[in-house]
PDB file of C-alpha atoms in Angstrom:
ATOM      1  CA  ALA A  19       3.048  -4.266  -0.041  1.00  0.00           C
ATOM      2  CA  GLN A  20       4.318  -1.493   1.159  1.00  0.00           C
ATOM      3  CA  SER A  21       6.643  -2.192   4.646  1.00  0.00           C
ATOM      4  CA  VAL A  22       9.872  -0.691   5.890  1.00  0.00           C
ATOM      5  CA  THR A  23      12.430  -2.563   8.069  1.00  0.00           C
ATOM      6  CA  GLN A  24      14.608  -1.583  11.161  1.00  0.00           C
ATOM      7  CA  PRO A  25      15.932  -5.298  11.805  1.00  0.00           C
ATOM      8  CA  ASP A  26      17.775  -3.535  14.470  1.00  0.00           C
ATOM      9  CA  ILE A  27      15.781  -3.028  17.195  1.00  0.00           C
ATOM     10  CA  HIS A  28      18.282  -1.364  19.547  1.00  0.00           C
ATOM     11  CA  ILE A  29      22.550  -0.931  19.434  1.00  0.00           C
ATOM     12  CA  THR A  30      24.953   0.379  21.698  1.00  0.00           C
ATOM     13  CA  VAL A  31      28.038   1.748  20.771  1.00  0.00           C
ATOM     14  CA  SER A  32      31.343   3.379  22.788  1.00  0.00           C
ATOM     15  CA  GLU A  33      31.257   7.841  22.412  1.00  0.00           C
ATOM     16  CA  GLY A  34      33.922   8.120  19.012  1.00  0.00           C
ATOM     17  CA  ALA A  35      32.984   5.275  17.557  1.00  0.00           C
ATOM     18  CA  SER A  36      30.928   4.740  13.703  1.00  0.00           C
ATOM     19  CA  LEU A  37      27.941   4.216  13.495  1.00  0.00           C
ATOM     20  CA  GLU A  38      25.377   2.592  10.870  1.00  0.00           C
ATOM     21  CA  LEU A  39      21.733   1.889  10.924  1.00  0.00           C
ATOM     22  CA  ARG A  40      20.159  -0.591   9.388  1.00  0.00           C
ATOM     23  CA  CYS A  41      16.622   0.811   6.773  1.00  0.00           C
ATOM     24  CA  ASN A  42      15.861  -2.092   4.493  1.00  0.00           C
ATOM     25  CA  TYR A  43      12.161  -0.802   2.276  1.00  0.00           C
ATOM     26  CA  SER A  44       9.347  -2.846   0.407  1.00  0.00           C
ATOM     27  CA  TYR A  45       7.857  -0.135  -3.313  1.00  0.00           C
ATOM     28  CA  GLY A  46       6.382  -0.540  -5.580  1.00  0.00           C
ATOM     29  CA  ALA A  47       8.989   1.969  -7.226  1.00  0.00           C
ATOM     30  CA  THR A  48      12.051   3.699  -6.323  1.00  0.00           C
ATOM     31  CA  PRO A  49       9.996   6.306  -3.011  1.00  0.00           C
ATOM     32  CA  TYR A  50      11.144   8.927  -1.706  1.00  0.00           C
ATOM     33  CA  LEU A  51      13.735   8.432   1.380  1.00  0.00           C
ATOM     34  CA  PHE A  52      13.902   9.159   4.917  1.00  0.00           C
ATOM     35  CA  TRP A  53      15.723   9.138   8.197  1.00  0.00           C
ATOM     36  CA  TYR A  54      14.410  10.890  11.580  1.00  0.00           C
ATOM     37  CA  VAL A  55      15.884  11.344  15.002  1.00  0.00           C
ATOM     38  CA  GLN A  56      13.368  11.522  18.126  1.00  0.00           C
ATOM     39  CA  SER A  57      14.951  12.500  21.495  1.00  0.00           C
ATOM     40  CA  PRO A  58      13.291  11.617  24.735  1.00  0.00           C
ATOM     41  CA  GLY A  59       9.999  13.640  24.929  1.00  0.00           C
ATOM     42  CA  GLN A  60      10.901  15.165  21.321  1.00  0.00           C
ATOM     43  CA  GLY A  61       9.202  15.140  18.149  1.00  0.00           C
ATOM     44  CA  LEU A  62      10.776  14.003  15.588  1.00  0.00           C
ATOM     45  CA  GLN A  63      12.483  15.595  12.958  1.00  0.00           C
ATOM     46  CA  LEU A  64      14.507  14.844  10.158  1.00  0.00           C
ATOM     47  CA  LEU A  65      18.481  14.182   9.444  1.00  0.00           C
ATOM     48  CA  LEU A  66      17.909  13.697   5.746  1.00  0.00           C
ATOM     49  CA  LYS A  67      16.323  12.114   2.776  1.00  0.00           C
ATOM     50  CA  TYR A  68      16.646  11.178  -0.934  1.00  0.00           C
ATOM     51  CA  PHE A  69      14.681  12.053  -3.535  1.00  0.00           C
ATOM     52  CA  SER A  70      16.535  11.653  -6.389  1.00  0.00           C
ATOM     53  CA  GLY A  71      20.098  12.019  -7.734  1.00  0.00           C
ATOM     54  CA  ASP A  72      22.826  11.467  -5.544  1.00  0.00           C
ATOM     55  CA  THR A  73      22.577   8.468  -4.295  1.00  0.00           C
ATOM     56  CA  LEU A  74      25.037   9.564  -1.007  1.00  0.00           C
ATOM     57  CA  VAL A  75      23.326  11.181   1.205  1.00  0.00           C
ATOM     58  CA  GLN A  76      24.459  14.150   3.859  1.00  0.00           C
ATOM     59  CA  GLY A  77      21.895  15.618   6.808  1.00  0.00           C
ATOM     60  CA  ILE A  78      22.138  16.910   9.683  1.00  0.00           C
ATOM     61  CA  LYS A  79      24.277  16.520  12.805  1.00  0.00           C
ATOM     62  CA  GLY A  80      26.674  14.811  11.486  1.00  0.00           C
ATOM     63  CA  PHE A  81      24.737  12.257   9.644  1.00  0.00           C
ATOM     64  CA  GLU A  82      24.836  10.516   5.907  1.00  0.00           C
ATOM     65  CA  ALA A  83      22.940   7.786   4.188  1.00  0.00           C
ATOM     66  CA  GLU A  84      23.350   5.845   1.087  1.00  0.00           C
ATOM     67  CA  PHE A  85      20.120   4.492  -1.115  1.00  0.00           C
ATOM     68  CA  LYS A  86      20.860   1.204  -2.847  1.00  0.00           C
ATOM     69  CA  ARG A  87      19.031  -0.109  -5.131  1.00  0.00           C
ATOM     70  CA  SER A  88      19.494  -3.189  -5.605  1.00  0.00           C
ATOM     71  CA  GLN A  89      19.153  -3.674  -1.929  1.00  0.00           C
ATOM     72  CA  SER A  90      16.383  -1.960  -1.563  1.00  0.00           C
ATOM     73  CA  SER A  91      17.906  -0.186   1.337  1.00  0.00           C
ATOM     74  CA  PHE A  92      19.369   3.205   3.289  1.00  0.00           C
ATOM     75  CA  ASN A  93      21.404   2.541   5.334  1.00  0.00           C
ATOM     76  CA  LEU A  94      22.266   5.694   7.926  1.00  0.00           C
ATOM     77  CA  ARG A  95      25.972   6.015   9.103  1.00  0.00           C
ATOM     78  CA  LYS A  96      27.688   8.416  10.934  1.00  0.00           C
ATOM     79  CA  PRO A  97      32.151   8.606  11.225  1.00  0.00           C
ATOM     80  CA  SER A  98      31.608   9.165  14.492  1.00  0.00           C
ATOM     81  CA  VAL A  99      29.456   9.412  17.157  1.00  0.00           C
ATOM     82  CA  HIS A 100      28.308  11.698  20.424  1.00  0.00           C
ATOM     83  CA  TRP A 101      27.036  11.125  23.898  1.00  0.00           C
ATOM     84  CA  SER A 102      24.431  14.131  22.538  1.00  0.00           C
ATOM     85  CA  ASP A 103      23.375  11.171  19.591  1.00  0.00           C
ATOM     86  CA  ALA A 104      21.213   8.760  22.017  1.00  0.00           C
ATOM     87  CA  ALA A 105      17.826   9.109  19.983  1.00  0.00           C
ATOM     88  CA  GLU A 106      15.669   6.448  18.597  1.00  0.00           C
ATOM     89  CA  TYR A 107      16.254   6.752  14.660  1.00  0.00           C
ATOM     90  CA  PHE A 108      14.379   5.739  12.039  1.00  0.00           C
ATOM     91  CA  CYS A 109      13.438   5.131   8.561  1.00  0.00           C
ATOM     92  CA  ALA A 110      10.303   5.983   6.422  1.00  0.00           C
ATOM     93  CA  VAL A 111       9.892   5.889   3.079  1.00  0.00           C
ATOM     94  CA  GLU A 112       6.741   8.231   0.873  1.00  0.00           C
ATOM     95  CA  GLY A 113       5.008   7.262  -2.737  1.00  0.00           C
ATOM     96  CA  ARG A 114       6.204   9.703  -5.169  1.00  0.00           C
ATOM     97  CA  ASN A 115       2.395  10.414  -5.652  1.00  0.00           C
ATOM     98  CA  THR A 116       1.449   9.915  -2.682  1.00  0.00           C
ATOM     99  CA  ASP A 117       1.681  12.687   0.697  1.00  0.00           C
ATOM    100  CA  LYS A 118       1.536   9.317   3.099  1.00  0.00           C
ATOM    101  CA  LEU A 119       4.736   8.712   4.973  1.00  0.00           C
ATOM    102  CA  ILE A 120       5.691   4.829   5.558  1.00  0.00           C
ATOM    103  CA  PHE A 121       7.990   4.469   9.257  1.00  0.00           C
ATOM    104  CA  GLY A 122       9.860   2.319  10.593  1.00  0.00           C
ATOM    105  CA  THR A 123       9.794  -0.003  14.561  1.00  0.00           C
ATOM    106  CA  GLY A 124      12.538   2.549  14.611  1.00  0.00           C
ATOM    107  CA  THR A 125      16.263   1.960  16.254  1.00  0.00           C
ATOM    108  CA  ARG A 126      17.017   2.801  19.909  1.00  0.00           C
ATOM    109  CA  LEU A 127      20.858   4.147  20.188  1.00  0.00           C
ATOM    110  CA  GLN A 128      22.419   3.915  23.451  1.00  0.00           C
ATOM    111  CA  VAL A 129      26.466   5.604  24.070  1.00  0.00           C
ATOM    112  CA  PHE A 130      28.242   5.381  26.548  1.00  0.00           C
ATOM    113  CA  PRO A 131      30.595   7.276  27.539  1.00  0.00           C
TER     114      PRO A 131
ATOM    115  CA  ASP B   9       9.863  29.157  13.329  1.00  0.00           C
ATOM    116  CA  VAL B  10       7.667  26.837  12.186  1.00  0.00           C
ATOM    117  CA  LYS B  11       4.950  25.119  14.908  1.00  0.00           C
ATOM    118  CA  VAL B  12       3.241  21.910  15.219  1.00  0.00           C
ATOM    119  CA  THR B  13       1.447  22.318  18.478  1.00  0.00           C
ATOM    120  CA  GLN B  14      -0.066  19.383  20.197  1.00  0.00           C
ATOM    121  CA  SER B  15      -2.060  21.003  23.133  1.00  0.00           C
ATOM    122  CA  SER B  16      -1.899  18.751  25.336  1.00  0.00           C
ATOM    123  CA  ARG B  17       1.604  17.141  26.467  1.00  0.00           C
ATOM    124  CA  TYR B  18       0.244  14.509  29.311  1.00  0.00           C
ATOM    125  CA  LEU B  19      -3.432  13.253  29.546  1.00  0.00           C
ATOM    126  CA  VAL B  20      -5.342  10.615  31.153  1.00  0.00           C
ATOM    127  CA  LYS B  21      -8.428   9.563  30.698  1.00  0.00           C
ATOM    128  CA  ARG B  22     -11.352   7.321  32.107  1.00  0.00           C
ATOM    129  CA  THR B  23     -12.347   3.990  29.602  1.00  0.00           C
ATOM    130  CA  GLY B  24     -15.400   5.048  28.449  1.00  0.00           C
ATOM    131  CA  GLU B  25     -14.297   8.161  27.745  1.00  0.00           C
ATOM    132  CA  LYS B  26     -14.860  11.092  24.968  1.00  0.00           C
ATOM    133  CA  VAL B  27     -10.806  12.365  24.678  1.00  0.00           C
ATOM    134  CA  PHE B  28     -10.196  15.415  21.935  1.00  0.00           C
ATOM    135  CA  LEU B  29      -6.294  15.886  20.856  1.00  0.00           C
ATOM    136  CA  GLU B  30      -5.928  19.400  19.059  1.00  0.00           C
ATOM    137  CA  CYS B  31      -3.068  20.169  16.694  1.00  0.00           C
ATOM    138  CA  VAL B  32      -2.404  23.322  15.389  1.00  0.00           C
ATOM    139  CA  GLN B  33       0.104  24.803  12.648  1.00  0.00           C
ATOM    140  CA  ASP B  34       1.102  27.910  12.029  1.00  0.00           C
ATOM    141  CA  MET B  35       2.566  27.156   8.328  1.00  0.00           C
ATOM    142  CA  ASP B  36      -0.442  26.987   6.158  1.00  0.00           C
ATOM    143  CA  HIS B  37       0.481  23.109   5.602  1.00  0.00           C
ATOM    144  CA  GLU B  38      -1.916  22.020   3.586  1.00  0.00           C
ATOM    145  CA  ASN B  39      -1.486  18.546   5.010  1.00  0.00           C
ATOM    146  CA  MET B  40      -2.134  17.420   8.340  1.00  0.00           C
ATOM    147  CA  PHE B  41      -1.266  13.527  10.055  1.00  0.00           C
ATOM    148  CA  TRP B  42      -1.820  11.867  13.334  1.00  0.00           C
ATOM    149  CA  TYR B  43       0.181   9.120  14.530  1.00  0.00           C
ATOM    150  CA  ARG B  44       0.369   6.720  17.343  1.00  0.00           C
ATOM    151  CA  GLN B  45       3.458   5.775  18.231  1.00  0.00           C
ATOM    152  CA  ASP B  46       4.228   2.627  19.904  1.00  0.00           C
ATOM    153  CA  PRO B  47       7.245   0.707  21.605  1.00  0.00           C
ATOM    154  CA  GLY B  48       8.274  -2.144  18.707  1.00  0.00           C
ATOM    155  CA  LEU B  49       5.251  -1.009  16.399  1.00  0.00           C
ATOM    156  CA  GLY B  50       7.207   2.547  15.025  1.00  0.00           C
ATOM    157  CA  LEU B  51       5.068   5.442  13.828  1.00  0.00           C
ATOM    158  CA  ARG B  52       1.486   4.457  12.338  1.00  0.00           C
ATOM    159  CA  LEU B  53      -0.250   6.277  10.884  1.00  0.00           C
ATOM    160  CA  ILE B  54      -4.451   6.970  11.795  1.00  0.00           C
ATOM    161  CA  TYR B  55      -5.950   9.686   9.678  1.00  0.00           C
ATOM    162  CA  PHE B  56      -4.812  12.290   7.964  1.00  0.00           C
ATOM    163  CA  SER B  57      -5.750  15.659   6.202  1.00  0.00           C
ATOM    164  CA  TYR B  58      -4.916  16.809   2.456  1.00  0.00           C
ATOM    165  CA  ASP B  59      -7.109  19.450   2.655  1.00  0.00           C
ATOM    166  CA  VAL B  60      -9.742  21.469   5.038  1.00  0.00           C
ATOM    167  CA  LYS B  61     -13.132  19.293   5.680  1.00  0.00           C
ATOM    168  CA  MET B  62     -11.234  16.547   3.473  1.00  0.00           C
ATOM    169  CA  LYS B  63     -10.066  13.331   5.989  1.00  0.00           C
ATOM    170  CA  GLU B  64      -8.567   9.867   4.457  1.00  0.00           C
ATOM    171  CA  LYS B  65      -8.076   6.447   6.675  1.00  0.00           C
ATOM    172  CA  GLY B  66      -5.305   5.446   7.232  1.00  0.00           C
ATOM    173  CA  ASP B  67      -3.334   2.278   8.429  1.00  0.00           C
ATOM    174  CA  ILE B  68      -4.674   1.675  11.871  1.00  0.00           C
ATOM    175  CA  PRO B  69      -8.132   4.124  12.112  1.00  0.00           C
ATOM    176  CA  GLU B  70     -10.956   1.714  14.579  1.00  0.00           C
ATOM    177  CA  GLY B  71     -11.918   3.632  17.441  1.00  0.00           C
ATOM    178  CA  TYR B  72     -10.402   7.178  16.118  1.00  0.00           C
ATOM    179  CA  SER B  73     -12.159   9.776  14.368  1.00  0.00           C
ATOM    180  CA  VAL B  74     -11.002  13.564  12.528  1.00  0.00           C
ATOM    181  CA  SER B  75     -11.793  16.236  12.239  1.00  0.00           C
ATOM    182  CA  ARG B  76     -11.369  19.259   9.918  1.00  0.00           C
ATOM    183  CA  GLU B  77     -12.370  22.628  10.322  1.00  0.00           C
ATOM    184  CA  LYS B  78      -9.941  24.964   9.332  1.00  0.00           C
ATOM    185  CA  LYS B  79      -7.015  24.465   7.742  1.00  0.00           C
ATOM    186  CA  GLU B  80      -4.759  25.083  10.876  1.00  0.00           C
ATOM    187  CA  ARG B  81      -6.396  22.907  13.395  1.00  0.00           C
ATOM    188  CA  PHE B  82      -6.896  19.373  12.936  1.00  0.00           C
ATOM    189  CA  SER B  83      -8.522  17.483  15.718  1.00  0.00           C
ATOM    190  CA  LEU B  84      -8.274  13.332  16.551  1.00  0.00           C
ATOM    191  CA  ILE B  85     -11.397  12.248  18.656  1.00  0.00           C
ATOM    192  CA  LEU B  86     -11.469   9.200  20.873  1.00  0.00           C
ATOM    193  CA  GLU B  87     -15.306   8.500  20.457  1.00  0.00           C
ATOM    194  CA  SER B  88     -14.978   6.014  23.525  1.00  0.00           C
ATOM    195  CA  ALA B  89     -11.618   5.271  24.710  1.00  0.00           C
ATOM    196  CA  SER B  90     -10.450   2.066  25.918  1.00  0.00           C
ATOM    197  CA  THR B  91      -6.829   0.904  27.346  1.00  0.00           C
ATOM    198  CA  ASN B  92      -5.675  -0.316  24.063  1.00  0.00           C
ATOM    199  CA  GLN B  93      -5.728   3.361  22.919  1.00  0.00           C
ATOM    200  CA  THR B  94      -3.045   4.262  25.184  1.00  0.00           C
ATOM    201  CA  SER B  95       0.114   5.433  23.199  1.00  0.00           C
ATOM    202  CA  MET B  96       1.649   9.060  21.980  1.00  0.00           C
ATOM    203  CA  TYR B  97       0.356  10.549  19.750  1.00  0.00           C
ATOM    204  CA  LEU B  98       2.356  12.653  17.186  1.00  0.00           C
ATOM    205  CA  CYS B  99       1.072  15.094  15.029  1.00  0.00           C
ATOM    206  CA  ALA B 100       2.304  15.956  11.790  1.00  0.00           C
ATOM    207  CA  SER B 101       1.987  18.811   8.912  1.00  0.00           C
ATOM    208  CA  SER B 102       3.838  19.419   5.437  1.00  0.00           C
ATOM    209  CA  GLY B 103       3.329  21.471   1.804  1.00  0.00           C
ATOM    210  CA  PRO B 104       3.561  20.569  -0.682  1.00  0.00           C
ATOM    211  CA  ASN B 105       6.448  17.812  -1.388  1.00  0.00           C
ATOM    212  CA  GLU B 106       7.718  19.303   2.025  1.00  0.00           C
ATOM    213  CA  LYS B 107       8.796  17.268   4.930  1.00  0.00           C
ATOM    214  CA  LEU B 108       6.473  16.758   7.683  1.00  0.00           C
ATOM    215  CA  PHE B 109       6.590  18.786  10.582  1.00  0.00           C
ATOM    216  CA  PHE B 110       6.469  16.394  14.292  1.00  0.00           C
ATOM    217  CA  GLY B 111       4.236  18.161  17.086  1.00  0.00           C
ATOM    218  CA  SER B 112       6.185  17.174  21.215  1.00  0.00           C
ATOM    219  CA  GLY B 113       3.503  14.412  21.174  1.00  0.00           C
ATOM    220  CA  THR B 114       0.176  13.269  23.499  1.00  0.00           C
ATOM    221  CA  GLN B 115       1.297  10.696  25.754  1.00  0.00           C
ATOM    222  CA  LEU B 116      -2.251   9.196  26.303  1.00  0.00           C
ATOM    223  CA  SER B 117      -3.439   7.437  29.136  1.00  0.00           C
ATOM    224  CA  VAL B 118      -6.690   5.504  29.140  1.00  0.00           C
ATOM    225  CA  LEU B 119      -7.412   3.899  32.678  1.00  0.00           C
TER     226      LEU B 119
END
């Protein structure tokens, strides 16, 4: 069955610290991969996506993610977190022949000054 | 600027009421989606549509129906609202091979 796992429900970091949010997926073939961010009271905004090619993907707001086929992972990273990054982050996958996204359960990021 | 608009930000309804959640997009997108978002469960797909008058069930369609009479509008209908349908509802749209654009969501409370 197709699924996306975000093992960390809640992560707390200090401002300026590095961040890595984990995402693992189960899919028949290599899907398209996405990270979305949801700020309080807002809809979801796309941070970055992987379709093919370079496995290290750069996104908005200084985020990047690395696709590792051998580990079925697509972890999100940021070298230095800002207080405004506090939000909920969702990893998602989409089959290459479908427009339907499957979302993970989300990771809530809290940032301390 | 692209926009997906959900008509209500907050909605309170009583058990058994018929509820309409409206979503309009101004990007001429073919694809439209309804998700519900619950703590610890992420986003789950209720229904989606790839064209006018077309609809397909998502992962949790029970208790819901949809209507797509015009390309820009995708309505989610709760025929008889129940307390377990209290949730945040998110509408999204996309073009072919494009990312999803989300609305700001409707927080529905069923009492």
